[in-house]
């Protein structure tokens, strides 16, 4: 009897191990671990808890924006307006407090709602005007960035109250607030994508849009939802960054769209849709964060930094592709 | 696939046409003198005092001043802006060049088409402009180097380690400042141990400064070739604060640029010297002298320098220290 129980538990354990190994983002997770081990060996300052927390704090905003665009990419779409919505939401939240005299939470909500509304507009352009996501969000990238300059005249919004700084500079149980926010958002969206009907439909939409539509699912509504949620996430990320720096900057998030999309792709998502996970995006964002930290700690000349980031993106994704093709060959 | 309704298309086209017409009407000039000021990039906080100065000069002289810039600090994008201004046949252009050689030909073309062109902050001396207003970036770098050397006068350490923060690698103005700084400290006991590029991104600048300082608490000094980390609140730089306050006598910071937000950093003893350029004067004097030339007058306050084409209007600069920051930044 005892030996039977042991055998069952062994089977369960090995099943879990197999599941972990075959998880979509496992290979990039290995890349991340290898990077950490390498840095642990060559750079003593990397090992400090402060440094590790700082890395996590710095990539939290990218990762939250990345979670937003992960859902968009799963549907087979793309969002190039991430950086602009990121910047504008931060500016609006800051202006809400400084210019409109709103209390903390209404100002923050105003920023998040602004991001959500802009995401909703993206979705409406794509669904109602039948614009390709690349074009619709490229247009929004310019329009929203312009709004940043129009509303601020190019000046950063300063004079933010100390309570606002908690979101970017504060600590809960000795861990920076942005990390907590990232953890909560990652758990919510992981459950949403994997355990809810709407989440499964998002995957189905990316896998085969026509089949999903024929099966009676309102794909238009699903797309609008996904782009709106994306806008909401970019908004939250923008507000965290505004809080971290203590200013609402009209230039904030310039070019961040590529960083967020890179994190998602490194994390194993497919730009053709149907594939992608929140965990993968977290690992992708962590790889980018560790890399940036490593380049500073190792005093790598600035001119080489983009080169190295590009190489790591290609290596991580190639590693994942090879693993997937091996898996397919075995099937 | 559903076809897109014609009514909706007409509605959207009408909205865009009305918007374009209203924007055109807002930008029309009705025969008045138009001077366009072109900074290196829209949204770069450094240029905002120049905008204020230019607009004030416009008000004082009754001239229409327009502020036009590319969204990124790229020479090609500035060339496109200038080409548009040539087509619009504006009366004058004041520009801070992203690169002197890349802008040279298009500015020369503007001059040949009868537009009066001047440069401020970052020059393109070969383009044929009648005057330049500003402080040379190389010279600003030299001042920073001299100030850094002063900070360590009498320090007998064999090697003083300096980290440099720059913007976009290869950007002409920042490279000039860096070169001025490096040429000045050459042969001294100051040794550059690290150069980090923040791509003109404030968030990245904070991350770089924080990461490097945390990893290298024995670092002696920082030279910021641009004031990106001082646009934020001091709370965003806890590692830098810890490092600076742990040994204020030996840990030094010299930075380019002075903002109103720099006051909080001076209050906490986080900056030893900030070298500011007078952007307000650059904007004001550029518009004023362009207007003089357009209306048949002459450049005022310009001087001839050997080997320097055209006239040089020195707008001076300010050296802000913990001893004078309250007066200097308030006066600004």
XYZ file of C-alpha atoms in Angstrom:
663
model
C 0.000 0.000 0.000
C 2.776 2.353 1.014
C 4.739 1.651 -2.156
C 1.620 2.292 -4.288
C 1.149 5.735 -2.656
C 4.802 6.514 -3.257
C 4.500 5.515 -6.894
C 1.419 7.748 -7.364
C 3.138 10.725 -5.774
C 6.233 10.105 -7.941
C 4.061 10.045 -11.025
C 2.399 13.307 -9.960
C 5.755 14.920 -9.283
C 7.252 13.839 -12.583
C 4.098 15.050 -14.354
C 4.519 18.485 -12.790
C 8.194 18.526 -13.769
C 7.267 17.529 -17.324
C 4.620 20.249 -17.435
C 7.132 22.831 -16.249
C 9.728 21.690 -18.788
C 7.220 21.744 -21.600
C 5.720 25.074 -20.562
C 5.911 27.576 -23.434
C 8.202 29.974 -21.608
C 10.521 27.396 -20.024
C 13.372 27.872 -22.508
C 13.425 31.648 -22.052
C 13.260 31.073 -18.325
C 16.453 29.001 -18.706
C 18.030 31.876 -20.663
C 17.125 34.205 -17.791
C 18.566 31.824 -15.186
C 21.787 31.460 -17.200
C 22.103 35.238 -17.410
C 21.636 35.497 -13.641
C 24.205 32.764 -12.958
C 26.703 34.409 -15.282
C 26.186 37.807 -13.701
C 26.338 36.262 -10.227
C 29.794 34.906 -11.058
C 31.301 37.903 -12.846
C 29.765 40.829 -10.975
C 29.626 40.847 -7.169
C 27.383 43.970 -7.060
C 24.763 42.040 -9.047
C 24.248 39.717 -6.076
C 22.988 42.339 -3.656
C 19.309 42.146 -2.735
C 19.066 45.890 -3.367
C 20.261 45.443 -6.918
C 17.869 42.559 -7.608
C 14.941 44.521 -6.188
C 15.979 47.518 -8.244
C 16.014 45.411 -11.436
C 12.544 44.094 -10.640
C 11.291 47.585 -9.808
C 12.661 48.964 -13.074
C 11.156 46.307 -15.305
C 7.781 46.322 -13.516
C 6.350 49.124 -15.662
C 7.599 47.491 -18.892
C 6.158 44.169 -17.766
C 2.739 45.667 -16.945
C 2.640 47.336 -20.370
C 3.882 44.011 -21.768
C 0.945 42.128 -20.178
C -1.392 44.568 -21.925
C 0.172 44.015 -25.316
C 0.443 40.253 -24.727
C -3.338 39.982 -24.995
C -3.290 42.097 -28.147
C -0.588 39.907 -29.683
C -2.445 36.717 -28.723
C -5.373 37.956 -30.828
C -2.972 38.321 -33.758
C -2.958 42.106 -33.470
C -0.247 44.604 -32.616
C -0.211 47.869 -30.684
C 2.327 50.553 -31.511
C 0.691 53.225 -29.372
C 1.945 51.715 -26.071
C 4.598 54.365 -25.384
C 2.345 57.299 -26.238
C -0.565 56.067 -24.086
C 1.980 55.288 -21.335
C 3.250 58.895 -21.456
C -0.161 60.550 -21.803
C -1.749 58.643 -18.909
C 1.134 59.656 -16.634
C 0.759 63.273 -17.729
C -3.033 63.246 -17.209
C -2.763 61.687 -13.731
C -0.120 64.271 -12.798
C -2.172 67.130 -14.242
C -5.219 65.789 -12.418
C -3.446 66.390 -9.132
C -1.488 69.535 -9.939
C -3.693 71.412 -12.425
C -7.212 70.207 -11.607
C -6.644 69.824 -7.861
C -8.051 66.295 -7.728
C -7.304 64.080 -4.723
C -4.879 61.193 -5.232
C -7.170 58.304 -6.207
C -9.470 60.244 -8.571
C -6.365 61.614 -10.335
C -4.885 58.125 -10.672
C -8.230 56.773 -11.893
C -8.432 59.601 -14.408
C -5.034 58.555 -15.784
C -6.047 54.892 -15.974
C -9.383 55.760 -17.607
C -7.564 57.908 -20.148
C -5.379 54.944 -21.084
C -8.427 52.678 -21.266
C -10.346 55.157 -23.420
C -7.422 55.473 -25.831
C -7.197 51.680 -26.018
C -10.943 51.604 -26.696
C -10.428 54.069 -29.570
C -7.722 51.764 -30.955
C -10.187 48.888 -30.813
C -12.943 50.924 -32.475
C -10.624 52.016 -35.287
C -9.714 48.382 -35.899
C -13.218 46.951 -35.629
C -15.465 49.715 -36.951
C -13.171 51.370 -39.510
C -11.603 48.016 -40.473
C -8.112 49.497 -40.166
C -5.213 47.047 -39.831
C -4.012 47.145 -36.179
C -0.541 48.237 -37.311
C -1.958 51.314 -39.092
C -4.583 52.214 -36.477
C -2.119 52.082 -33.583
C 0.643 53.752 -35.615
C -1.752 56.648 -36.130
C -2.606 56.671 -32.428
C 1.099 56.635 -31.551
C 1.447 60.014 -33.268
C -1.891 61.461 -32.185
C -1.465 60.606 -28.498
C 2.166 61.751 -28.399
C 1.020 65.003 -29.899
C -1.658 65.250 -27.190
C 1.138 64.929 -24.608
C 2.811 68.023 -26.054
C -0.459 69.921 -26.589
C -1.644 69.449 -23.007
C 1.700 70.253 -21.386
C 3.219 72.666 -23.955
C 6.262 70.418 -23.640
C 6.806 71.217 -19.939
C 6.973 68.374 -17.412
C 4.200 68.421 -14.817
C 5.906 68.997 -11.470
C 4.805 69.583 -7.903
C 3.287 66.145 -7.361
C 2.283 65.342 -3.797
C 4.288 62.852 -1.745
C 1.347 60.430 -1.549
C 1.474 60.024 -5.357
C 5.121 58.930 -5.139
C 4.089 55.810 -3.218
C 3.151 53.963 -6.436
C 6.658 54.273 -7.892
C 8.949 54.973 -4.927
C 7.147 53.366 -1.996
C 7.704 50.035 -0.245
C 5.377 47.400 1.193
C 7.105 44.875 3.489
C 10.514 46.086 2.206
C 9.562 45.323 -1.392
C 9.043 48.224 -3.844
C 5.380 48.971 -4.611
C 5.756 48.539 -8.421
C 6.739 44.880 -7.846
C 3.579 44.285 -5.808
C 1.459 45.959 -8.444
C 3.074 43.828 -11.139
C 2.496 40.644 -9.114
C -1.194 41.434 -8.563
C -1.773 42.355 -12.230
C 0.136 39.278 -13.451
C -1.951 36.939 -11.259
C -5.242 38.556 -12.325
C -4.438 38.393 -16.026
C -2.953 34.923 -15.833
C -6.244 33.680 -14.330
C -8.239 35.774 -16.801
C -6.458 34.335 -19.840
C -6.314 30.718 -18.673
C -9.347 30.132 -16.495
C -12.135 32.267 -17.930
C -14.265 31.760 -21.012
C -13.320 35.197 -22.343
C -9.638 34.382 -21.897
C -9.938 31.129 -23.848
C -11.842 32.999 -26.557
C -8.968 35.472 -26.865
C -6.632 32.543 -27.649
C -9.211 31.112 -30.053
C -9.498 34.459 -31.818
C -5.749 34.560 -32.394
C -5.634 30.908 -33.440
C -8.314 31.189 -36.101
C -10.451 34.315 -36.274
C -12.842 33.057 -38.901
C -13.552 29.796 -37.060
C -14.069 31.717 -33.816
C -16.534 34.076 -35.495
C -18.443 31.230 -37.152
C -18.721 29.460 -33.800
C -20.871 32.371 -32.641
C -18.351 34.417 -30.676
C -18.535 38.177 -31.132
C -14.932 38.704 -32.251
C -15.384 42.459 -32.701
C -16.394 42.909 -29.075
C -13.479 40.700 -28.005
C -10.995 42.831 -29.947
C -12.380 46.060 -28.476
C -12.075 44.518 -24.999
C -8.474 43.440 -25.579
C -7.309 46.824 -26.909
C -9.138 48.602 -24.057
C -7.494 46.364 -21.452
C -4.176 46.989 -23.201
C -4.703 50.762 -22.921
C -5.571 50.324 -19.254
C -2.296 48.456 -18.623
C -0.186 51.041 -20.490
C -1.944 53.698 -18.410
C -1.074 51.953 -15.126
C 2.536 51.516 -16.290
C 2.736 55.209 -17.217
C 1.403 56.287 -13.830
C 3.924 54.063 -12.010
C 6.744 55.660 -14.012
C 5.430 59.193 -13.364
C 5.335 58.318 -9.673
C 8.810 56.752 -9.762
C 10.315 59.927 -11.251
C 8.045 62.362 -9.423
C 7.047 64.176 -12.633
C 4.591 63.784 -15.492
C 6.733 63.925 -18.590
C 5.328 64.503 -22.085
C 8.236 62.515 -23.545
C 7.794 59.529 -21.194
C 7.504 56.167 -22.889
C 8.994 57.358 -26.177
C 10.028 54.148 -27.968
C 8.772 51.890 -25.156
C 6.453 50.099 -27.581
C 9.402 48.220 -28.993
C 10.679 47.278 -25.521
C 7.264 45.976 -24.470
C 6.746 44.061 -27.714
C 10.295 42.646 -27.442
C 9.520 41.423 -23.899
C 6.371 39.672 -25.166
C 8.148 38.047 -28.116
C 11.106 36.963 -25.974
C 8.515 35.474 -23.629
C 7.409 33.066 -26.332
C 4.412 34.842 -27.888
C 3.852 34.512 -31.597
C 3.267 37.657 -33.637
C 0.900 35.647 -35.809
C -1.416 35.176 -32.817
C -2.834 32.382 -30.690
C 0.290 31.929 -28.555
C 1.586 33.838 -25.544
C 1.472 33.828 -21.751
C 1.631 36.343 -18.952
C 4.461 34.372 -17.316
C 6.393 34.398 -20.596
C 6.037 38.172 -20.810
C 7.251 38.539 -17.218
C 10.325 36.471 -18.038
C 10.861 38.454 -21.256
C 10.654 41.749 -19.367
C 12.975 40.370 -16.669
C 15.539 39.394 -19.322
C 15.468 42.948 -20.708
C 15.786 44.378 -17.183
C 18.672 42.073 -16.209
C 20.416 42.852 -19.478
C 20.178 46.618 -18.988
C 21.462 46.267 -15.426
C 24.292 43.964 -16.564
C 25.430 46.413 -19.244
C 25.774 49.143 -16.615
C 27.388 46.906 -13.994
C 29.913 45.532 -16.491
C 30.674 49.070 -17.773
C 29.962 48.042 -21.361
C 30.538 50.941 -23.758
C 27.256 52.651 -24.658
C 27.768 52.169 -28.393
C 27.586 48.366 -27.934
C 24.492 48.248 -25.760
C 21.832 48.172 -28.512
C 23.917 45.561 -30.347
C 23.974 43.293 -27.307
C 20.254 43.777 -26.571
C 19.470 42.858 -30.198
C 21.666 39.746 -29.995
C 19.999 38.576 -26.778
C 16.519 39.044 -28.296
C 17.522 36.928 -31.316
C 19.251 34.255 -29.208
C 16.339 33.941 -26.751
C 13.731 33.649 -29.485
C 15.887 31.254 -31.575
C 16.344 29.055 -28.499
C 12.564 28.974 -28.060
C 11.921 28.253 -31.735
C 14.398 25.357 -31.714
C 12.734 23.890 -28.656
C 9.321 24.190 -30.294
C 10.494 22.574 -33.538
C 12.075 19.687 -31.580
C 8.782 19.245 -29.776
C 6.890 19.197 -33.075
C 9.335 16.669 -34.546
C 8.709 14.343 -31.582
C 4.936 14.640 -32.077
C -16.321 41.078 -45.630
C -18.598 44.049 -45.020
C -17.945 47.096 -47.193
C -17.234 50.337 -45.437
C -20.313 52.613 -45.703
C -19.896 55.600 -47.997
C -21.680 57.913 -45.523
C -19.113 57.157 -42.808
C -16.263 57.755 -45.240
C -17.729 61.115 -46.216
C -18.186 62.070 -42.573
C -14.593 61.178 -41.682
C -13.230 63.003 -44.747
C -15.284 66.089 -43.855
C -14.056 66.064 -40.243
C -10.424 65.794 -41.329
C -10.856 68.515 -43.960
C -12.446 70.891 -41.429
C -9.675 70.120 -38.939
C -6.979 70.760 -41.551
C -8.659 74.030 -42.618
C -8.942 75.274 -39.034
C -5.303 74.386 -38.310
C -4.247 76.152 -41.519
C -6.298 79.210 -40.560
C -4.651 79.238 -37.112
C -1.218 79.123 -38.746
C -1.872 81.729 -41.454
C 0.082 84.926 -41.150
C -1.764 87.651 -43.048
C 1.377 89.351 -44.330
C 3.169 89.821 -40.980
C 6.815 88.884 -40.473
C 7.119 85.186 -39.563
C 10.148 83.825 -37.745
C 10.277 80.114 -37.015
C 12.415 78.804 -34.183
C 13.552 75.197 -34.626
C 15.002 73.461 -31.547
C 16.586 70.040 -31.822
C 13.583 68.175 -30.503
C 10.044 68.796 -29.330
C 9.553 68.229 -25.618
C 13.223 68.669 -24.652
C 12.923 70.672 -21.456
C 16.278 72.392 -22.054
C 14.820 74.400 -24.943
C 11.742 75.646 -23.141
C 13.387 78.860 -21.848
C 14.475 79.527 -25.473
C 10.818 79.219 -26.487
C 9.818 81.702 -23.791
C 12.568 84.114 -24.889
C 11.644 83.840 -28.572
C 7.946 84.351 -27.865
C 8.680 87.349 -25.662
C 10.803 88.902 -28.423
C 7.961 88.228 -30.862
C 5.534 90.085 -28.574
C 7.945 92.989 -28.060
C 8.597 93.394 -31.789
C 5.163 92.532 -33.171
C 6.561 89.526 -35.040
C 4.826 86.164 -35.436
C 7.083 83.582 -33.817
C 6.412 79.894 -34.418
C 8.026 76.978 -32.597
C 8.552 73.972 -34.796
C 10.597 70.853 -34.158
C 10.885 67.198 -34.995
C 9.650 64.730 -32.367
C 13.092 63.105 -32.254
C 16.504 64.755 -32.112
C 17.521 63.637 -35.610
C 19.206 65.773 -38.252
C 17.191 64.246 -41.116
C 13.913 65.154 -39.415
C 15.165 68.711 -38.957
C 16.114 68.846 -42.653
C 12.507 67.952 -43.481
C 11.233 70.739 -41.206
C 13.516 73.285 -42.929
C 12.461 72.073 -46.392
C 8.845 72.688 -45.381
C 9.706 76.175 -44.146
C 11.454 76.966 -47.450
C 8.278 75.982 -49.289
C 6.248 78.161 -46.926
C 8.634 81.071 -47.648
C 8.879 82.182 -44.019
C 10.919 85.315 -43.314
C 13.395 83.971 -40.791
C 14.608 80.734 -39.222
C 16.558 80.298 -35.980
C 17.768 76.737 -35.524
C 19.699 74.652 -33.015
C 21.261 72.049 -35.297
C 21.265 68.348 -34.519
C 24.358 68.077 -36.704
C 26.278 70.913 -38.411
C 27.146 69.038 -41.616
C 23.767 67.388 -42.093
C 21.963 70.750 -41.852
C 24.526 72.770 -43.832
C 23.106 72.290 -47.355
C 19.445 72.775 -46.528
C 20.191 75.921 -44.506
C 22.329 77.260 -47.373
C 19.385 76.594 -49.694
C 17.044 78.495 -47.366
C 19.456 81.452 -47.384
C 19.688 81.345 -51.194
C 15.878 81.477 -51.318
C 15.910 84.750 -49.391
C 15.162 83.440 -45.876
C 17.263 84.968 -43.097
C 18.782 82.104 -41.114
C 20.599 82.102 -37.800
C 21.740 79.387 -35.442
C 21.578 79.156 -31.670
C 22.918 76.674 -29.103
C 24.271 74.197 -31.703
C 25.820 75.845 -34.766
C 26.297 74.964 -38.430
C 29.051 77.488 -39.191
C 29.532 76.578 -42.849
C 25.921 77.130 -43.910
C 26.397 80.870 -44.468
C 24.258 82.119 -41.567
C 24.986 85.746 -40.573
C 25.194 85.063 -36.832
C 25.161 82.441 -34.081
C 23.764 83.050 -30.581
C 24.805 80.847 -27.688
C 27.625 79.267 -25.785
C 29.537 76.622 -27.647
C 28.917 73.139 -26.367
C 32.622 72.339 -26.495
C 33.306 75.398 -24.361
C 30.558 74.365 -21.934
C 32.292 70.991 -21.599
C 35.592 72.769 -20.944
C 33.942 74.778 -18.139
C 32.584 71.559 -16.623
C 36.068 70.006 -16.787
C 37.605 73.050 -15.112
C 34.971 72.993 -12.385
C 35.576 69.294 -11.792
C 39.327 69.907 -11.503
C 38.633 72.685 -8.975
C 36.596 70.265 -6.867
C 39.679 68.055 -6.454
C 42.303 70.777 -6.048
C 44.796 69.625 -3.449
C 43.557 66.042 -3.566
C 46.630 63.856 -3.825
C 44.887 60.620 -4.737
C 46.746 59.010 -7.623
C 43.534 58.299 -9.497
C 40.102 59.884 -9.137
C 37.403 57.852 -10.860
C 34.795 59.698 -12.905
C 31.647 58.288 -14.486
C 29.972 60.150 -17.358
C 26.292 60.182 -18.276
C 25.556 61.059 -21.897
C 22.407 61.164 -24.035
C 22.178 59.569 -27.458
C 25.623 58.175 -28.370
C 27.069 60.238 -31.205
C 24.722 63.243 -30.720
C 26.820 66.209 -31.821
C 26.100 68.624 -28.961
C 26.661 66.064 -26.215
C 29.774 64.679 -27.919
C 31.150 68.246 -28.093
C 30.558 68.752 -24.354
C 32.123 65.391 -23.592
C 35.129 66.213 -25.745
C 35.524 69.604 -24.030
C 35.364 67.893 -20.640
C 37.783 65.089 -21.592
C 40.297 67.476 -23.215
C 40.284 69.599 -20.054
C 40.883 66.775 -17.572
C 43.476 65.110 -19.801
C 46.773 64.659 -17.975
C 45.177 65.136 -14.542
C 44.514 62.439 -11.938
C 40.870 62.293 -13.052
C 40.214 59.034 -14.914
C 36.997 58.210 -16.719
C 35.920 54.711 -15.697
C 32.456 54.565 -17.248
C 30.307 56.260 -19.895
C 26.585 55.443 -19.839
C 24.107 56.553 -22.501
C 20.501 57.292 -21.532
C 19.235 58.026 -25.071
C 17.829 61.362 -23.804
C 15.352 59.352 -21.730
C 14.884 60.650 -18.184
C 13.757 57.271 -16.806
C 16.766 55.503 -18.325
C 19.108 58.212 -17.001
C 17.835 57.576 -13.464
C 18.215 53.811 -13.867
C 21.785 54.104 -15.169
C 22.924 56.526 -12.473
C 21.295 54.453 -9.737
C 22.581 51.079 -10.998
C 26.144 52.253 -11.527
C 26.347 54.112 -8.227
C 24.941 51.143 -6.294
C 27.449 48.796 -7.922
C 30.385 51.199 -7.490
C 30.100 52.961 -4.143
C 33.833 53.792 -4.352
C 33.293 55.965 -7.411
C 34.600 59.495 -6.857
C 32.645 61.667 -9.267
C 29.856 61.943 -11.836
C 29.871 64.259 -14.815
C 26.421 64.580 -16.377
C 26.796 65.809 -19.964
C 23.116 66.772 -19.816
C 20.829 67.392 -16.862
C 18.388 64.488 -17.414
C 18.507 63.068 -13.843
C 17.774 66.482 -12.349
C 14.403 66.948 -14.036
C 12.931 64.453 -11.554
C 12.456 64.658 -7.783
C 15.431 63.726 -5.541
C 13.413 60.785 -4.156
C 13.876 59.034 -7.506
C 17.643 58.834 -6.838
C 18.041 57.099 -3.434
C 21.368 55.401 -4.272
C 22.859 58.592 -5.631
C 21.698 60.437 -2.511
C 23.233 57.810 -0.231
C 26.522 57.859 -2.149
C 26.776 61.658 -2.261
C 25.846 62.202 1.374
C 28.153 59.424 2.603
C 31.252 61.450 1.673
C 30.361 64.929 0.398
C 34.014 66.049 0.561
C 35.207 63.439 -1.928
C 32.109 62.457 -3.895
C 31.462 65.186 -6.438
C 28.856 65.865 -9.091
C 29.267 68.330 -11.948
C 26.378 68.611 -14.363
C 25.369 70.512 -17.451
C 22.021 72.328 -17.415
C 20.151 74.161 -14.715
C 16.416 73.731 -14.177
C 14.042 74.979 -11.516
C 13.895 71.335 -10.352
C 17.665 71.532 -9.665
C 16.892 73.563 -6.521
C 15.694 70.467 -4.640
C 18.962 68.684 -5.480
C 21.044 71.638 -4.304
C 18.939 71.737 -1.118
C 19.996 68.164 -0.359
C 23.630 68.760 -1.311
C 23.460 66.455 -4.344
C 25.022 68.799 -6.921
C 28.399 70.530 -6.561
C 28.370 72.511 -9.810
C 25.717 72.954 -12.478
C 26.718 74.741 -15.664
C 23.753 76.413 -17.312
C 23.429 77.974 -20.706
C 21.256 81.051 -21.101
C 18.589 79.616 -23.382
C 16.170 82.472 -22.749
C 18.679 84.943 -24.215
C 19.399 82.593 -27.110
C 15.710 82.614 -28.045
C 15.201 86.327 -27.471
C 18.358 87.547 -29.212
C 17.894 85.195 -32.175
C 14.408 86.541 -32.923
C 15.429 90.140 -32.240
C 18.419 90.032 -34.576
C 16.647 88.061 -37.276
C 13.984 90.768 -37.234
C 16.689 93.460 -37.455
C 18.115 91.794 -40.569
C 14.698 91.164 -42.156
C 13.774 94.821 -41.714
C 17.081 96.049 -43.191
C 18.938 96.654 -39.926
C 22.065 95.070 -38.481
C 22.940 92.445 -35.899
C 23.330 93.995 -32.449
C 25.842 92.761 -29.924
C 27.612 90.372 -32.258
C 31.369 90.096 -32.398
C 33.880 88.880 -34.919
C 36.030 85.928 -33.907
C 39.044 84.655 -35.752
C 38.190 81.678 -37.927
C 34.506 81.994 -37.029
C 32.186 82.689 -39.977
C 29.624 85.446 -39.338
C 29.047 87.080 -35.975
C 29.118 85.457 -32.580
C 26.581 86.585 -29.977
C 27.794 85.304 -26.648
C 24.747 84.642 -24.479
C 26.994 83.637 -21.614
C 26.259 80.974 -19.099
C 25.909 80.489 -15.418
C 27.953 78.474 -12.991
C 25.633 77.447 -10.212
C 27.036 76.153 -6.947
C 25.644 75.419 -3.476
C 26.770 78.946 -2.530
C 24.769 80.827 -5.180
C 21.986 78.485 -6.367
C 19.158 80.274 -4.608
C 19.967 83.579 -6.331
C 21.011 82.128 -9.686
C 18.065 79.774 -10.242
C 15.534 82.239 -8.864
C 16.935 84.913 -11.196
C 16.542 82.545 -14.121
